[in-house]
Tab-separated table of C-alpha atoms and ligand atoms in Angstrom:
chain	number	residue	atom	x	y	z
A	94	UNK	CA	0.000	0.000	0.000
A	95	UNK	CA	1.426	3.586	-0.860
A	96	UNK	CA	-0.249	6.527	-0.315
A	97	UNK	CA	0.239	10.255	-0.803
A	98	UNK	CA	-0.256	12.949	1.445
A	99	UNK	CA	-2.676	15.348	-0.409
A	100	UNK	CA	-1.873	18.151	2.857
A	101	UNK	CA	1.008	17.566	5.025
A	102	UNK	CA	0.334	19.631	8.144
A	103	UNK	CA	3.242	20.318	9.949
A	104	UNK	CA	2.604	21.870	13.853
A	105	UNK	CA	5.085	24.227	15.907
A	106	UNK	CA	4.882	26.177	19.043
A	107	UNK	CA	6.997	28.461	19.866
A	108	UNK	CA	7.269	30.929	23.094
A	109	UNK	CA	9.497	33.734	22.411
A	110	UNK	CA	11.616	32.709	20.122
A	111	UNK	CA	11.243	35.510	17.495
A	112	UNK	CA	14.836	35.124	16.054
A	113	UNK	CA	13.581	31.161	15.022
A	114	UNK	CA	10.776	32.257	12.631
A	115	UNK	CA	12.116	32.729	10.069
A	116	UNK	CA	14.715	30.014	9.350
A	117	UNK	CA	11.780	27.824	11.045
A	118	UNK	CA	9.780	28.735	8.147
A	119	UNK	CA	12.360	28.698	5.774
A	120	UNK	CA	13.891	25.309	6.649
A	121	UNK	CA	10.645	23.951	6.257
A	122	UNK	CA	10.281	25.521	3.108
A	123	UNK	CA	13.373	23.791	1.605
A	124	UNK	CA	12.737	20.620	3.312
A	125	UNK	CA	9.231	19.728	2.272
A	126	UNK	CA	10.152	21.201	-1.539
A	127	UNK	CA	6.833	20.850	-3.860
A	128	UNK	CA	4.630	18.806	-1.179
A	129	UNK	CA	1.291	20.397	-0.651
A	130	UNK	CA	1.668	21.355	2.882
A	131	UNK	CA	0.584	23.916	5.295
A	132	UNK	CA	3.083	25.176	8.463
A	133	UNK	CA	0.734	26.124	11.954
A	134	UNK	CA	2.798	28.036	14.274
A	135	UNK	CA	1.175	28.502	17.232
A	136	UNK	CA	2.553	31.179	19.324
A	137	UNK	CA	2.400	30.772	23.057
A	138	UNK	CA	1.597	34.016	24.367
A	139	UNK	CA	5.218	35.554	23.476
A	140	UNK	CA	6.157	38.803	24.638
A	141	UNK	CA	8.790	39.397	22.260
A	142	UNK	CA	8.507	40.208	18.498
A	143	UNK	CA	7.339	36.363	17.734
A	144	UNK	CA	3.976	37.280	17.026
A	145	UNK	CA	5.258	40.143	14.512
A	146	UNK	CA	7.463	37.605	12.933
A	147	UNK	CA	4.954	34.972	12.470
A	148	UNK	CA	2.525	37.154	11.174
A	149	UNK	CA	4.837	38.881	8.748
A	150	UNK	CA	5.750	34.913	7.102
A	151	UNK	CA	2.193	34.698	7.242
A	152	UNK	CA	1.645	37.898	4.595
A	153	UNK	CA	4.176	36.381	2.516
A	154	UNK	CA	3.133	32.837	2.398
A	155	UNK	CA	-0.088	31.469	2.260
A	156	UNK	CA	0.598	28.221	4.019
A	157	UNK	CA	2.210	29.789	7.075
A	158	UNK	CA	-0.832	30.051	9.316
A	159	UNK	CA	-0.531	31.473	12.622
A	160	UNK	CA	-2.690	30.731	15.775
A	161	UNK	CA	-1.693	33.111	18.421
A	162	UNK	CA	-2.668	32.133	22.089
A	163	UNK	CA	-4.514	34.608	24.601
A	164	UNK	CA	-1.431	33.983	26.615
A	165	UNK	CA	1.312	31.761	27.814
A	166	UNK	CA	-0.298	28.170	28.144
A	167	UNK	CA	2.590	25.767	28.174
A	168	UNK	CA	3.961	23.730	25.720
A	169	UNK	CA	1.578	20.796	25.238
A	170	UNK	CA	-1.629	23.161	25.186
A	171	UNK	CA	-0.058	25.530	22.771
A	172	UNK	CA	0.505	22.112	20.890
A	173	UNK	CA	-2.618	20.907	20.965
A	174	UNK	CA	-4.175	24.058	19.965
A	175	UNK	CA	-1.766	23.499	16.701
A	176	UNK	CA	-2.796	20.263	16.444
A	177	UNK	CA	-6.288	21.240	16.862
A	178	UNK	CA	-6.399	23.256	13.504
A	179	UNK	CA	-4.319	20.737	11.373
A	180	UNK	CA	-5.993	19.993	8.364
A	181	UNK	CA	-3.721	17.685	6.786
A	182	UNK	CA	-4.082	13.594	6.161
A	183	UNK	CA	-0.632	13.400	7.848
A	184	UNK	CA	0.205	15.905	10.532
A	185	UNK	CA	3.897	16.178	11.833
A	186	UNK	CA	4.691	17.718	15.120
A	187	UNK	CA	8.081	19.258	16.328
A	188	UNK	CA	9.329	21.842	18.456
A	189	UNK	CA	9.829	25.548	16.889
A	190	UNK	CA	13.301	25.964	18.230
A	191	UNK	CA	15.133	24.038	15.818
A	192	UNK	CA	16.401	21.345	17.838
A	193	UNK	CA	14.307	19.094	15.796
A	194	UNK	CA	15.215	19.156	12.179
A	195	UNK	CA	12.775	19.752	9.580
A	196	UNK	CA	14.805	17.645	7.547
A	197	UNK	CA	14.181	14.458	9.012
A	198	UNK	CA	10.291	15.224	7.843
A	199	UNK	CA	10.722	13.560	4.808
A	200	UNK	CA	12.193	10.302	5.808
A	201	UNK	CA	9.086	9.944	8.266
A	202	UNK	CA	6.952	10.452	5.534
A	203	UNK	CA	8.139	7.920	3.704
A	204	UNK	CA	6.807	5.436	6.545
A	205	UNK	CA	3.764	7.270	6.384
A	206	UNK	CA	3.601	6.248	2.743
A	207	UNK	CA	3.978	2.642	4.008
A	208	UNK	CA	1.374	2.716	5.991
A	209	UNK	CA	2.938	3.244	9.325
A	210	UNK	CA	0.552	5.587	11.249
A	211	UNK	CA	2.489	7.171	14.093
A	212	UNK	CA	6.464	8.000	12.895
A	213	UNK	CA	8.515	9.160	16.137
A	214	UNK	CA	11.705	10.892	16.194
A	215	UNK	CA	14.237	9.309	18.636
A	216	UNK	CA	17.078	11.568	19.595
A	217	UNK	CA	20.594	9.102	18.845
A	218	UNK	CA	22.562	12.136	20.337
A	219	UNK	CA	21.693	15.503	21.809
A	220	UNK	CA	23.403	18.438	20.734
A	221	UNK	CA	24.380	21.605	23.094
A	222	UNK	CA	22.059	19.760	26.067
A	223	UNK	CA	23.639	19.718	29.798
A	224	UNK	CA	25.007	16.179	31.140
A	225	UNK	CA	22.607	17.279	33.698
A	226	UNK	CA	19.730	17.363	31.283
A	227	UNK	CA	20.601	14.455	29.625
A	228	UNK	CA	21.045	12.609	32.313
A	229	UNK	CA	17.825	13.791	34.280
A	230	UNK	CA	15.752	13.009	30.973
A	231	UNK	CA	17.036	9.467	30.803
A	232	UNK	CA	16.144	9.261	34.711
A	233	UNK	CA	12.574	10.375	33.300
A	234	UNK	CA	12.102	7.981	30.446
A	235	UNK	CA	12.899	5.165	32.523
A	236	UNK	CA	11.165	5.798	35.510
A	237	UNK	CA	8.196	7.192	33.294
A	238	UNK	CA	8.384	2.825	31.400
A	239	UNK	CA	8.321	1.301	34.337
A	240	UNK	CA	5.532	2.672	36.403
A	241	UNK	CA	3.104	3.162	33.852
A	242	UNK	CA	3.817	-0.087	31.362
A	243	UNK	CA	3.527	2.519	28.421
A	244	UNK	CA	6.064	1.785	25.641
A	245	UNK	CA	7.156	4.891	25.064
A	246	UNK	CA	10.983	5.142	23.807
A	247	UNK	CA	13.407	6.421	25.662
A	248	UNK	CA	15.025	9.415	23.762
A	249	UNK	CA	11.547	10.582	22.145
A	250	UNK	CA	10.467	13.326	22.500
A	251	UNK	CA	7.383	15.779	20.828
A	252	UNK	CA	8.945	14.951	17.545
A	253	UNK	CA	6.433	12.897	15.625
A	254	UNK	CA	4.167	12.476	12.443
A	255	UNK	CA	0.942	10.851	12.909
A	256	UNK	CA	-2.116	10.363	10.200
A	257	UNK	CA	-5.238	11.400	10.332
A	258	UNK	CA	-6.846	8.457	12.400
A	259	UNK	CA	-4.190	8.982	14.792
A	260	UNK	CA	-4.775	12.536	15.178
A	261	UNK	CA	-8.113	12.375	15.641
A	262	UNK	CA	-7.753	9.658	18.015
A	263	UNK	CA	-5.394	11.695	19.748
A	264	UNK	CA	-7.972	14.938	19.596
A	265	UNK	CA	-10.676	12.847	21.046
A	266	UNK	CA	-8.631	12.507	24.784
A	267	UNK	CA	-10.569	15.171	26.671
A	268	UNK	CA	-7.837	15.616	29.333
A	269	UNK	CA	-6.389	18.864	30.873
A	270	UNK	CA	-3.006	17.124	32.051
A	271	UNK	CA	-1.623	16.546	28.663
A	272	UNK	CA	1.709	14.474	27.641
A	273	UNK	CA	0.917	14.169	24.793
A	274	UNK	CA	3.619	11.879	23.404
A	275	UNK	CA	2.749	9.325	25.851
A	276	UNK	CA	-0.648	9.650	24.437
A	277	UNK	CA	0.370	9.108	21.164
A	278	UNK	CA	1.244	5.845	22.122
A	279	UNK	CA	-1.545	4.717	24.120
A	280	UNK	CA	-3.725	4.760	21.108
A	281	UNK	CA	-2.202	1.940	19.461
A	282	UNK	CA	-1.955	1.844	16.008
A	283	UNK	CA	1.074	1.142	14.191
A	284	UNK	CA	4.247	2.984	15.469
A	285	UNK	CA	7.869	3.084	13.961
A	286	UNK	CA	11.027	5.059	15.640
A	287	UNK	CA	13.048	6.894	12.880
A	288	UNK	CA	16.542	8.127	14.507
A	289	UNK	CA	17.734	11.455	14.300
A	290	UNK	CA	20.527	13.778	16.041
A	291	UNK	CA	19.031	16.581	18.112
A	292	UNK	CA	20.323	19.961	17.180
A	293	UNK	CA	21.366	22.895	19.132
A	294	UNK	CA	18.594	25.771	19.848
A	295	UNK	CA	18.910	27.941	16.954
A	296	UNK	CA	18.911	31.104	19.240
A	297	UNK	CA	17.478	31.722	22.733
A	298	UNK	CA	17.155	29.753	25.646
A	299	UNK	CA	15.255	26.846	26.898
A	300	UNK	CA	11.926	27.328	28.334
A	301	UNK	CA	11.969	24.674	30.536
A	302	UNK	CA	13.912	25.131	33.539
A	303	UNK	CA	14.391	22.737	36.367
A	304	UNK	CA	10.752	23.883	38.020
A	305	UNK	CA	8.897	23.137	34.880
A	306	UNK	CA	10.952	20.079	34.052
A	307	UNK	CA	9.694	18.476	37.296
A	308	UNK	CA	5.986	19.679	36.988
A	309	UNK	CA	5.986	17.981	33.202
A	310	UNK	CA	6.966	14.921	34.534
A	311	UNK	CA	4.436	14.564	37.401
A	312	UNK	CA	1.552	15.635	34.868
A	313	UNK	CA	3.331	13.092	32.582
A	314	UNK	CA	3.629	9.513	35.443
A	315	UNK	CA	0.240	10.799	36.666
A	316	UNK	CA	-1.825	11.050	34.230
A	317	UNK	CA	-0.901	7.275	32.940
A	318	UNK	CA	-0.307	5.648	36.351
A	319	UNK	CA	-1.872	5.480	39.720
A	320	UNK	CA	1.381	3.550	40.981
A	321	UNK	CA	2.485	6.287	43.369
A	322	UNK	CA	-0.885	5.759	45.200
A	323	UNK	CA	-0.512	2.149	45.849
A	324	UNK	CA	2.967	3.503	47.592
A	325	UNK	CA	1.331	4.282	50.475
A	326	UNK	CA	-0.564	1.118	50.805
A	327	UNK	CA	2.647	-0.361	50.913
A	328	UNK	CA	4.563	1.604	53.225
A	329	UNK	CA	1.346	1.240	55.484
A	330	UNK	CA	1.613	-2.722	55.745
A	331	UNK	CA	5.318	-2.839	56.070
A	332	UNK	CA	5.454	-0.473	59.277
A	333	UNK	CA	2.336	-1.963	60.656
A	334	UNK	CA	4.209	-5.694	60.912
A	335	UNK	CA	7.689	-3.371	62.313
A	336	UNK	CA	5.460	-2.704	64.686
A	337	UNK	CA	3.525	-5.584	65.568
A	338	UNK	CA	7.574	-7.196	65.641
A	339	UNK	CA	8.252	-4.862	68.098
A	340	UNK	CA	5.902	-5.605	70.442
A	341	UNK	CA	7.556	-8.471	72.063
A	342	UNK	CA	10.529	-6.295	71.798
A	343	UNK	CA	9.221	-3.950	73.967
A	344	UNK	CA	8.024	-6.411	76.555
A	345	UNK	CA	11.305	-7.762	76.878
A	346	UNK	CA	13.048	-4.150	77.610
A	347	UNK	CA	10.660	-3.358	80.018
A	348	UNK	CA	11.464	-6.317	82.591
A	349	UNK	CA	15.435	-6.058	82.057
A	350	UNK	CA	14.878	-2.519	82.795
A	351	UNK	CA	16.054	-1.052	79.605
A	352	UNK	CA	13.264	1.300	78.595
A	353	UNK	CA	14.537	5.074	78.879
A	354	UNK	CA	17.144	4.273	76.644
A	355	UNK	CA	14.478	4.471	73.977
A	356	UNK	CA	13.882	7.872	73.963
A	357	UNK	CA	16.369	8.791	70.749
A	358	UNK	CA	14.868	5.900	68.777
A	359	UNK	CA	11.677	7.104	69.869
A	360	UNK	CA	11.915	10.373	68.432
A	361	UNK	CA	13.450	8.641	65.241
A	362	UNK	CA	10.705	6.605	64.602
A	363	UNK	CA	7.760	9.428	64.955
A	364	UNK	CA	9.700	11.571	62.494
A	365	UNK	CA	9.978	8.806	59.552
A	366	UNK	CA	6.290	8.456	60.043
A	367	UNK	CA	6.013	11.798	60.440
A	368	UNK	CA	7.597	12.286	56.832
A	369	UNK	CA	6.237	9.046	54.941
A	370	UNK	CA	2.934	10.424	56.197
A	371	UNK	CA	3.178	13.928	55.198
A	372	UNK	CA	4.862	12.672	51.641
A	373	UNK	CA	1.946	10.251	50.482
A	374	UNK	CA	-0.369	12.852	51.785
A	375	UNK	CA	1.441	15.385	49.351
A	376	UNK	CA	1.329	12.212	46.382
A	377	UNK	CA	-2.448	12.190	47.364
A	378	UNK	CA	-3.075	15.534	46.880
A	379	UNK	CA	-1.101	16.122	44.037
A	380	UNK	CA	-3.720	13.393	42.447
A	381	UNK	CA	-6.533	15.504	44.054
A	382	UNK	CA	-5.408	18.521	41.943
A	383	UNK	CA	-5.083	16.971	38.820
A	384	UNK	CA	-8.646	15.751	39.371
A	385	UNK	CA	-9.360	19.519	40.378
A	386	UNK	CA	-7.889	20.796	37.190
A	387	UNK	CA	-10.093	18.046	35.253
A	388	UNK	CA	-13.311	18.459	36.570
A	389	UNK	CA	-13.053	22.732	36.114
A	390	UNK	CA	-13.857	21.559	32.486
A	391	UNK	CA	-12.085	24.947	31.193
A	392	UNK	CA	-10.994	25.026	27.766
A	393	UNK	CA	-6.907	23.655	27.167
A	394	UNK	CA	-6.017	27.541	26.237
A	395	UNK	CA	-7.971	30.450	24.680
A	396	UNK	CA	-7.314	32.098	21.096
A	397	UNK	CA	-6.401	35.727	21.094
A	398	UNK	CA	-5.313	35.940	17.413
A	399	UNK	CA	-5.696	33.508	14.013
A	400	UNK	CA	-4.088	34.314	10.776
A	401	UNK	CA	-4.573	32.623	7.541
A	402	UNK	CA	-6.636	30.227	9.376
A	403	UNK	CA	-10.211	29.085	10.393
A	404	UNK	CA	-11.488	28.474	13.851
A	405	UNK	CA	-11.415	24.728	13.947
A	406	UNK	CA	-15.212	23.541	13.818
A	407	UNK	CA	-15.009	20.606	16.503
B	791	UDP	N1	7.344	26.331	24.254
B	791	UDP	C1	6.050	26.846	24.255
B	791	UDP	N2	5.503	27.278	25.431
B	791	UDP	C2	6.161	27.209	26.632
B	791	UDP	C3	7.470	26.649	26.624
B	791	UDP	C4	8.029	26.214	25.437
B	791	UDP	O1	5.418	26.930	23.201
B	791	UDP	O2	5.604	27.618	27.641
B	791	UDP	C5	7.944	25.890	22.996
B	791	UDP	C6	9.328	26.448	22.725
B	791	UDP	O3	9.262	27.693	22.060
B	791	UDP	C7	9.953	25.371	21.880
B	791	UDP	C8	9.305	24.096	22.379
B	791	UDP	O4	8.111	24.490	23.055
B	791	UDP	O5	9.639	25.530	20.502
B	791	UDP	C9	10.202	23.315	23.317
B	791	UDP	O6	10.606	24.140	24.387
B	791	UDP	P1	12.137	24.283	24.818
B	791	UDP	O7	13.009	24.301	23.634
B	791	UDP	O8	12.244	25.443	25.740
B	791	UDP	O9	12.356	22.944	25.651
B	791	UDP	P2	13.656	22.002	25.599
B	791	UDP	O10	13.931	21.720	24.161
B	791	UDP	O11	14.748	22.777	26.249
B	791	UDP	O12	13.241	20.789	26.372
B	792	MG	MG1	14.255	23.093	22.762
């Protein structure tokens, strides 16, 4: 089976990163040559001149469309709103910075053509990334595999081209807590890895510091595993039998008359329960606020601006 794209839709946020639009546009531009295709960048409530930029490669080409958001959402809403007005058969995601070559675009399509239906990008090497951040995102990736069972790769990132089906499989996940290339896998389909080396930013600097880094992977083990939950289940049964051991323990200090000399491990004991408590109380409530932020029911971001494109009639 070989099929043809008749609209590639290729999807990029971007959050102030006005000195990237144009060789964004333009390296798509040369990459995707005489394919029909049309390039949504969705800008994430920049402050800088992105907005300008974008709109300006708007007026001079037609299939640069430009959603800009009411303000800054995050990464994965400002996605999805992309996502949301893609109006291709095959839609390609990647981030606006650069790191992720446009050029690797038409290899995935060519599994596309196949008949593959969700092509991911897996990072063989990282390019002007921190040992720390390499080494904290492999942390991630595995931790992220084993508690939730979810086969996502490790070294994948955003970076993907779904069809159609996918997409709108994708699109039909109602949730507020979005990762979404963890929910690109959990609708199935057929999935194939195509390797690529991750580039340097093209100019500014990452928007995801430490703080963020950390919230984006609680939304991400949360919202596919309940794991951390059953922690405290755990830790509830194992300190209950240390205790019921101890009992015996206790009866036997008291008649050889050792039972003030206690008092440290006394004090040790109430403060690891202490802590355990107060920590699954914070993994409970950190749960509790995700289903918070889910029952709200408030819209994944709000549209301040469209350019060369329809509101998306879903
Ligand atoms: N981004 C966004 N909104 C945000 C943060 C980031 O749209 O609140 C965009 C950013 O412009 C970039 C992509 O998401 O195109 C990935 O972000 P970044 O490069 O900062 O992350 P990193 O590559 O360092 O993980
Ligand atoms: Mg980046």
């Amino acid at each position: 089976m070989k099929r043809e794209p008749e609209l590639l839709s290729v999807v990029a946020p971007m959050y102030e990163e006005q000195d990237t639009v144009d060789p964004f546009t333009d390296r798509v531009a040369a990459a995707l040559g005489d394919l029909n295709y049309e390039l949504i960048l969705v800008n994430d409530g920049s402050k800088d001149g992105t907005r300008d930029a974008m709109a300006a490669a708007a007026a001079r080409d037609p299939r640069v469309k430009v959603v800009s958001l009411a303000r800054n959402f995050g990464h994965q809403p400002a996605l999805t709103a992309g996502l949301e007005h893609a109006r291709g058969d095959a839609i390609v995601m990647l981030d606006g910075d650069l790191q992720d070559p446009p050029e690797v675009i038409p290899q995935m399509l060519d599994q596309w053509r196949a008949g593959i239906d969700v092509v991911y990008a897996v990072r063989e090497q990282r390019l002007g990334e921190t040992a720390f951040k390499r080494v904290t995102a492999r942390g991630f990736y595995r931790t992220f595999r084993r508690l939730t069972g979810l086969d996502l790769a490790v070294e994948s990132g955003d970076f993907r081209l779904m069809d159609r089906r996918a997409l709108d499989a994708l699109l039909s996940m109602p949730e507020r807590n979005r990762f979404l290339r963890g929910m690109t896998v959990w609708i199935g389909f057929s999935q194939i890895a195509v390797p690529f080396v991750r580039q340097e930013r093209h100019a500014g600097v990452t928007k995801y510091p430490l703080r963020k880094m950390l919230r984006f992977s609680f939304d991400a083990i949360t919202s596919f595993s309940s794991t951390p939950l059953q922690w405290a289940t755990f830790l509830g049964f194992f300190f209950s039998l240390v205790a019921f051991l101890a009992i015996p323990l206790t009866v036997v200090a008291r008649y050889a008359n050792i039972f003030e000399r206690g008092v440290p491990t006394t004090i040790i004991i109430v403060l690891l329960l202490g802590g355990i408590q107060l920590i699954t109380l914070g993994i409970i409530g950190e749960y509790i606020g995700r289903i918070y932020d889910e029952v709200k029911h408030r819209p994944l971001y709000v549209v301040g601006e469209r350019i060369n494109v329809e509101e998306p009639s879903r």
